[in-house]
Coordinates of N, CA and C in Angstrom, one line a residue:
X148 N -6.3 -13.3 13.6 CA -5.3 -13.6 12.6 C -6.0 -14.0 11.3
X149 N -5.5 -13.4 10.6 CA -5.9 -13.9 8.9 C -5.6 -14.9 8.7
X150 N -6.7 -15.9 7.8 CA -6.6 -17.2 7.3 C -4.9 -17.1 6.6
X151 N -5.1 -16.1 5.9 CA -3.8 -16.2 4.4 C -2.3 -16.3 5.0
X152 N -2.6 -15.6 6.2 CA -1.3 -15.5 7.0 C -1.0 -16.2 7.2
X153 N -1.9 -17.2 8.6 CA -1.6 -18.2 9.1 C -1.2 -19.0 8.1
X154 N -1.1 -19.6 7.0 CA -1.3 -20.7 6.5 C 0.2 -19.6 5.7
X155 N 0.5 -19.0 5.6 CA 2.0 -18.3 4.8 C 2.7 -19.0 6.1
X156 N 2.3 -18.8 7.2 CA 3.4 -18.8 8.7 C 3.8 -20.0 8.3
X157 N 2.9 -20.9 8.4 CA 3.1 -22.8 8.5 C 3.8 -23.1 7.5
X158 N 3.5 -22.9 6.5 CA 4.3 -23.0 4.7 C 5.5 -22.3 5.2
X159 N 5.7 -21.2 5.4 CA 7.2 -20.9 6.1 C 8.3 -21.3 7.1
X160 N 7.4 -22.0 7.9 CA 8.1 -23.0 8.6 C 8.8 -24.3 8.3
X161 N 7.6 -25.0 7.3 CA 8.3 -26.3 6.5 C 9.2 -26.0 5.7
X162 N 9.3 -24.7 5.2 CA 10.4 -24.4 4.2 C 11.8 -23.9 4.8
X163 N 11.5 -23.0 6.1 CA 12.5 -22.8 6.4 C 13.5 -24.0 7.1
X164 N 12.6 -25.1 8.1 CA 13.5 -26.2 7.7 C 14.1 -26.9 7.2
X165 N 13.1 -27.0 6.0 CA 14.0 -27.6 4.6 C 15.2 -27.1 4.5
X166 N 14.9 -26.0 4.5 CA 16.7 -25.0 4.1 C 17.6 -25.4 5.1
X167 N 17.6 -25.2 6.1 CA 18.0 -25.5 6.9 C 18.8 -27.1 7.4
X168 N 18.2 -28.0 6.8 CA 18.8 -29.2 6.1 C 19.2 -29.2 5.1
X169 N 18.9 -28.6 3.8 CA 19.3 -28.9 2.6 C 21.2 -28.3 2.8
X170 N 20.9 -27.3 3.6 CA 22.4 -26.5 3.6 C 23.0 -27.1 4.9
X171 N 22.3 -27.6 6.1 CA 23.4 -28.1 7.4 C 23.5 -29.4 7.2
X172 N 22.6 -30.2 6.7 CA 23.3 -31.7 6.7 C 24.6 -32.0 6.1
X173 N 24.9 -31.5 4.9 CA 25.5 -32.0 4.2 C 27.0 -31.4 4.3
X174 N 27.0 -30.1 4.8 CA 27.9 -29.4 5.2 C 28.6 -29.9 7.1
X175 N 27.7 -30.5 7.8 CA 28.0 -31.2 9.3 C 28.1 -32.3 8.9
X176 N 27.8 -33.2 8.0 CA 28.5 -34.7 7.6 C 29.9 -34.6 7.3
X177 N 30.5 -33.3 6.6 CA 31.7 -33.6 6.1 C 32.6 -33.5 7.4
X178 N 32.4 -33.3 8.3 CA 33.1 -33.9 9.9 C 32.9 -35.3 9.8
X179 N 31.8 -35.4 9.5 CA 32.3 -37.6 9.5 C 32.1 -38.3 8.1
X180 N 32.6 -37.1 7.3 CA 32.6 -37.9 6.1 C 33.6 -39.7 5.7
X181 N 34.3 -39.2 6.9 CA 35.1 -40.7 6.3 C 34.5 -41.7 7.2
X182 N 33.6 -42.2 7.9 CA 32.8 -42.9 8.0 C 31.8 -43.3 7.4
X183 N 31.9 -44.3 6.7 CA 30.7 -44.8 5.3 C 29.1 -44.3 6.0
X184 N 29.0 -44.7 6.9 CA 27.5 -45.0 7.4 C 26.7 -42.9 7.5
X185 N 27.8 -42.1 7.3 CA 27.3 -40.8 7.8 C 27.3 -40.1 6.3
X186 N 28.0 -40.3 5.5 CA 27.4 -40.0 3.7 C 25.8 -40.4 3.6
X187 N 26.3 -42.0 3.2 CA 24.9 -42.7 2.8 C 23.4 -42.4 3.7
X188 N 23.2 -41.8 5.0 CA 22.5 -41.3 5.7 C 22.0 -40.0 5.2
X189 N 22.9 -39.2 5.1 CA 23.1 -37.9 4.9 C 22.6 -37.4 3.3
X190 N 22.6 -38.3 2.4 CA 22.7 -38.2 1.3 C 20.8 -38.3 1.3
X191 N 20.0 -39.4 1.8 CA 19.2 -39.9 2.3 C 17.7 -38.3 2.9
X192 N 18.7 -37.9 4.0 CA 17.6 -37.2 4.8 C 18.0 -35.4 3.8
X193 N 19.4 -35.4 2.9 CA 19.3 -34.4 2.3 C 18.2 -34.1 1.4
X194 N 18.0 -35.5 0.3 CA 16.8 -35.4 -0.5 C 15.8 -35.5 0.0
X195 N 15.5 -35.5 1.4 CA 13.9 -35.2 2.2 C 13.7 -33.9 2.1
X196 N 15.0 -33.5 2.8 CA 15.0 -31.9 3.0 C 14.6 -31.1 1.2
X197 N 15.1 -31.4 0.5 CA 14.6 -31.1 -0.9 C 13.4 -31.3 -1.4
X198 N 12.8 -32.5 -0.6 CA 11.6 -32.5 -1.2 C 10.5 -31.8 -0.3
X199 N 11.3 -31.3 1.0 CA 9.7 -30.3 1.6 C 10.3 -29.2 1.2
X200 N 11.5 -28.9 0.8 CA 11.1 -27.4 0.3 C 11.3 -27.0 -1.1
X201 N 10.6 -28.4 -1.7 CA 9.7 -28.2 -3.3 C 8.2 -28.1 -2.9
X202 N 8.0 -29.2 -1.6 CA 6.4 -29.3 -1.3 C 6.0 -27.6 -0.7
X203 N 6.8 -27.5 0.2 CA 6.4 -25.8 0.5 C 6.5 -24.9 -0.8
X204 N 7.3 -24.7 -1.3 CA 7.5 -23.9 -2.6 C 6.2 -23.8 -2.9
X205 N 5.7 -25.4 -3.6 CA 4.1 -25.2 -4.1 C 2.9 -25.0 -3.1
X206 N 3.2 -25.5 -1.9 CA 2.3 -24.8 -1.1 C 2.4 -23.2 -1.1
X207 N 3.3 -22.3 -1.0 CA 3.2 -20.7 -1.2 C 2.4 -20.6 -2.1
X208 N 2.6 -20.7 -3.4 CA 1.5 -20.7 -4.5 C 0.0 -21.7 -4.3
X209 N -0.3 -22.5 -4.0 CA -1.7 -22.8 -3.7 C -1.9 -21.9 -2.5
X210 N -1.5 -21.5 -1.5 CA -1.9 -20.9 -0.5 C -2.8 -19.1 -1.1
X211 N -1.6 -19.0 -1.8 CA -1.6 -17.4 -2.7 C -3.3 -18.1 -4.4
X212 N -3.0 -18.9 -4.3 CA -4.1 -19.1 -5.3 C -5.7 -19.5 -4.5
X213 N -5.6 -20.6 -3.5 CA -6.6 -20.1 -3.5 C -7.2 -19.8 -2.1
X214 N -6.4 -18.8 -1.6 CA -6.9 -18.2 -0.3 C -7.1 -16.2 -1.1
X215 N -6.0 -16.3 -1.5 CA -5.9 -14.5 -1.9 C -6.6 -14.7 -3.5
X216 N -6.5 -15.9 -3.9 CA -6.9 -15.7 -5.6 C -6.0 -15.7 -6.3
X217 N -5.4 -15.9 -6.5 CA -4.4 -15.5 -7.6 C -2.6 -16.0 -7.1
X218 N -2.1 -16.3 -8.0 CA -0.6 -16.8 -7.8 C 0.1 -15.6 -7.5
X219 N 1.0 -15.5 -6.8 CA 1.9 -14.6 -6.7 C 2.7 -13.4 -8.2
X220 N 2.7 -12.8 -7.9 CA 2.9 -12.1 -9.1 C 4.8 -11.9 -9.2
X221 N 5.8 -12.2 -9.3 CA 7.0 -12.2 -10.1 C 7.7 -12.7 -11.2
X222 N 8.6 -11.0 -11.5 CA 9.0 -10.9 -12.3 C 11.1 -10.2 -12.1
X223 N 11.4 -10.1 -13.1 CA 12.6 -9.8 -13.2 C 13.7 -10.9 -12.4
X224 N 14.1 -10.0 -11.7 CA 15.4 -11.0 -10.9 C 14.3 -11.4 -10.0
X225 N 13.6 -11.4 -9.1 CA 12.7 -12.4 -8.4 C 12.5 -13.5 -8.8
X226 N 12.1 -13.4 -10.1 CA 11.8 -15.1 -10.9 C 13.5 -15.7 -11.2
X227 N 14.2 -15.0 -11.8 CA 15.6 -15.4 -11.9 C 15.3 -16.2 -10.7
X228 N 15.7 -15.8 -9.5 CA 15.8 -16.3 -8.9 C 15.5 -17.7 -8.4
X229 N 14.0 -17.5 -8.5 CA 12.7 -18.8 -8.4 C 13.6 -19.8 -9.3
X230 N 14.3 -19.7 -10.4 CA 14.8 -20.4 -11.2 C 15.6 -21.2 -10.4
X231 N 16.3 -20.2 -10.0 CA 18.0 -21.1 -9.4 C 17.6 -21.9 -8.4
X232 N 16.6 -21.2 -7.4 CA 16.2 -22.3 -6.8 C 15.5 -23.9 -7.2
X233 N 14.6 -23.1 -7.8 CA 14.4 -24.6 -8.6 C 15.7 -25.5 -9.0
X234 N 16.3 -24.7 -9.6 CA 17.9 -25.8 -10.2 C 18.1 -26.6 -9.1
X235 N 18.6 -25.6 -8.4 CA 19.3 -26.2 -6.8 C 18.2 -27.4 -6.6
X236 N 16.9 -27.6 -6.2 CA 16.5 -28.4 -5.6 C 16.8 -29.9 -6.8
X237 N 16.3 -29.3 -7.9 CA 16.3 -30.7 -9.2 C 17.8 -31.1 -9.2
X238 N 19.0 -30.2 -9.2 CA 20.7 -30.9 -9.4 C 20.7 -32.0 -8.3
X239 N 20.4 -31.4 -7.0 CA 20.7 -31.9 -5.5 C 19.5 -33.4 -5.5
X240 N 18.3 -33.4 -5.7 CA 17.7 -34.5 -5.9 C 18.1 -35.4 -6.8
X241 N 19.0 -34.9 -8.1 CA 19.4 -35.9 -9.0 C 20.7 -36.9 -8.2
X242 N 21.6 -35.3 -7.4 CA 22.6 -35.9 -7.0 C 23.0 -36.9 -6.2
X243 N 22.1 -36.4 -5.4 CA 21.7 -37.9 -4.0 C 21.0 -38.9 -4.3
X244 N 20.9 -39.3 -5.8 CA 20.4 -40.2 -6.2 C 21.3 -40.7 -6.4
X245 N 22.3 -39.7 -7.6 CA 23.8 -40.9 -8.2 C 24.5 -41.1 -6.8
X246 N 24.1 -40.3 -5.8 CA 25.8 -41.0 -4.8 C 25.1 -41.9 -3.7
X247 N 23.5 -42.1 -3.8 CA 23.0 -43.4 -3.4 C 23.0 -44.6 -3.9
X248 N 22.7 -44.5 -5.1 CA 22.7 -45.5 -6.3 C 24.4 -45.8 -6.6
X249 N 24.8 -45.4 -7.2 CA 26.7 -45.6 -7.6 C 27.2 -45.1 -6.6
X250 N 27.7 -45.9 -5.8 CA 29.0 -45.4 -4.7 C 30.0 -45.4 -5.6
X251 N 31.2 -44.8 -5.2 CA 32.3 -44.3 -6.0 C 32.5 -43.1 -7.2
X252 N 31.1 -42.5 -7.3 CA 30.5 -42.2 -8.6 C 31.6 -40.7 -8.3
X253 N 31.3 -39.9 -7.0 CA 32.1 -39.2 -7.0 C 33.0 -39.1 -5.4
X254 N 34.0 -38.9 -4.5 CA 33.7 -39.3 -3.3 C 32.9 -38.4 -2.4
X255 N 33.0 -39.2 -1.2 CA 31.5 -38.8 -0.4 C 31.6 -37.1 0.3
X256 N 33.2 -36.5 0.3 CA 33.6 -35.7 0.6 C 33.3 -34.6 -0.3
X257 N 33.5 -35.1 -1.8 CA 33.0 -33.9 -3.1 C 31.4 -34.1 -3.1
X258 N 30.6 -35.0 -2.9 CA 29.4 -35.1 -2.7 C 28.6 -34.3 -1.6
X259 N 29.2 -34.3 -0.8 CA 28.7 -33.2 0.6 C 28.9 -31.9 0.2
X260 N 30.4 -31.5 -0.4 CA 30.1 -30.2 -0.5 C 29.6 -29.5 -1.7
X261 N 29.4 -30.4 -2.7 CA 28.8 -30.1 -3.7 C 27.2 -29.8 -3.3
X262 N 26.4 -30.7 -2.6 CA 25.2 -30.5 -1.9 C 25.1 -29.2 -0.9
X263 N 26.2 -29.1 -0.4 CA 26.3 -27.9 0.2 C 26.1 -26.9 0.0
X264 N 27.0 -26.6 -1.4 CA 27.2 -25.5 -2.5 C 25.4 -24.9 -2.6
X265 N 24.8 -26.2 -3.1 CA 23.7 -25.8 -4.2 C 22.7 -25.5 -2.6
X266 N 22.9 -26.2 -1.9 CA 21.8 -25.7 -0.7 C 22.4 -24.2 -0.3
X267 N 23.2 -24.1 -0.3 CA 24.2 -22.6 -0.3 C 23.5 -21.4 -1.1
X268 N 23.5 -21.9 -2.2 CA 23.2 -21.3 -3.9 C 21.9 -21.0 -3.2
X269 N 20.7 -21.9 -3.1 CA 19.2 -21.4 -2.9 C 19.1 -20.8 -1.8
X270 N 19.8 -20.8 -1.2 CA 19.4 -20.1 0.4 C 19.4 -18.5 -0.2
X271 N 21.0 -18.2 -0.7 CA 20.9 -17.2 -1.3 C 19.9 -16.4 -1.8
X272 N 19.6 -17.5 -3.4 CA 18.6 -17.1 -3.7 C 16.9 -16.9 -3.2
X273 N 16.8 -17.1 -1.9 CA 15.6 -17.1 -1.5 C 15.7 -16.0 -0.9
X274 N 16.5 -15.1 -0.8 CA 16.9 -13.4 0.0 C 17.0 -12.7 -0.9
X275 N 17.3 -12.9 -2.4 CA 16.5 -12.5 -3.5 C 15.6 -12.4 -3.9
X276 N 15.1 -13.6 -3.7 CA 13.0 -14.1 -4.3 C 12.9 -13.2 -3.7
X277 N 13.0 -13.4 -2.2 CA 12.0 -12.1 -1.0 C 12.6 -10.9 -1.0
X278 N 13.5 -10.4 -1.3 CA 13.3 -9.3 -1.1 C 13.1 -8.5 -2.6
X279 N 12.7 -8.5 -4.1 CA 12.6 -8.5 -5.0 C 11.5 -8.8 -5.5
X280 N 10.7 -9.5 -4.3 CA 9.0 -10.2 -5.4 C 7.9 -8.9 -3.8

């Protein structure tokens, strides 16, 4: 097995979990959204999930920089895309900030599926990145 591979496989793994949280936590909480303690949790392990699949994200590109040399090469709607993802992770990390920090800010019911939406949004867009780059 190729170095470059293996280390794509593992970096694909952390990411695909990420996703995988960023889009089922917040969407399986709103079954117990009207229990205080399953928001505040949820809001919690969602912005984990955000932040391994920003940490993977830039692992793809160091793995591609310096195992193959060079950063991945996209353009057009592939990078579009790269964008929205990016959004999605920066809105959702801001968000689970405001509905950790100010309760009430919005309720915990519009908070889940708004986290939802945007983990929704990048999943999408990651079946654009890949199939387009």
């Amino acid at each position: 097995m190729q170095l470059d591979n293996a280390l794509y496989a593992l970096v694909q793994i952390a990411h695909n979990f990420g996703a995988l949280a960023a889009v089922g936590l917040p969407l399986a909480a709103l079954r117990g959204a009207d229990d205080a303690a399953w928001p505040r949790k949820t809001y919690l392990f969602t912005s984990v999930a955000w932040i391994v699949q920003i940490a993977s994200g830039v692992g793809f590109g160091l793995v591609s920089c310096f195992v193959v040399g060079e950063t991945p090469q996209i353009s057009g709607l592939a990078f579009d895309a790269l964008v929205v993802k990016i959004a999605c992770a920066a809105l959702s990390i801001g968000l689970t900030g405001l509905l950790l920090g100010k309760r009430g800010f919005v309720s915990d019911r519009t908070g889940l599926t708004v986290l939802g939406g945007l983990g929704a949004t990048a999943l999408f867009s990651a079946a654009i990145l890949r199939w387009f780059s």
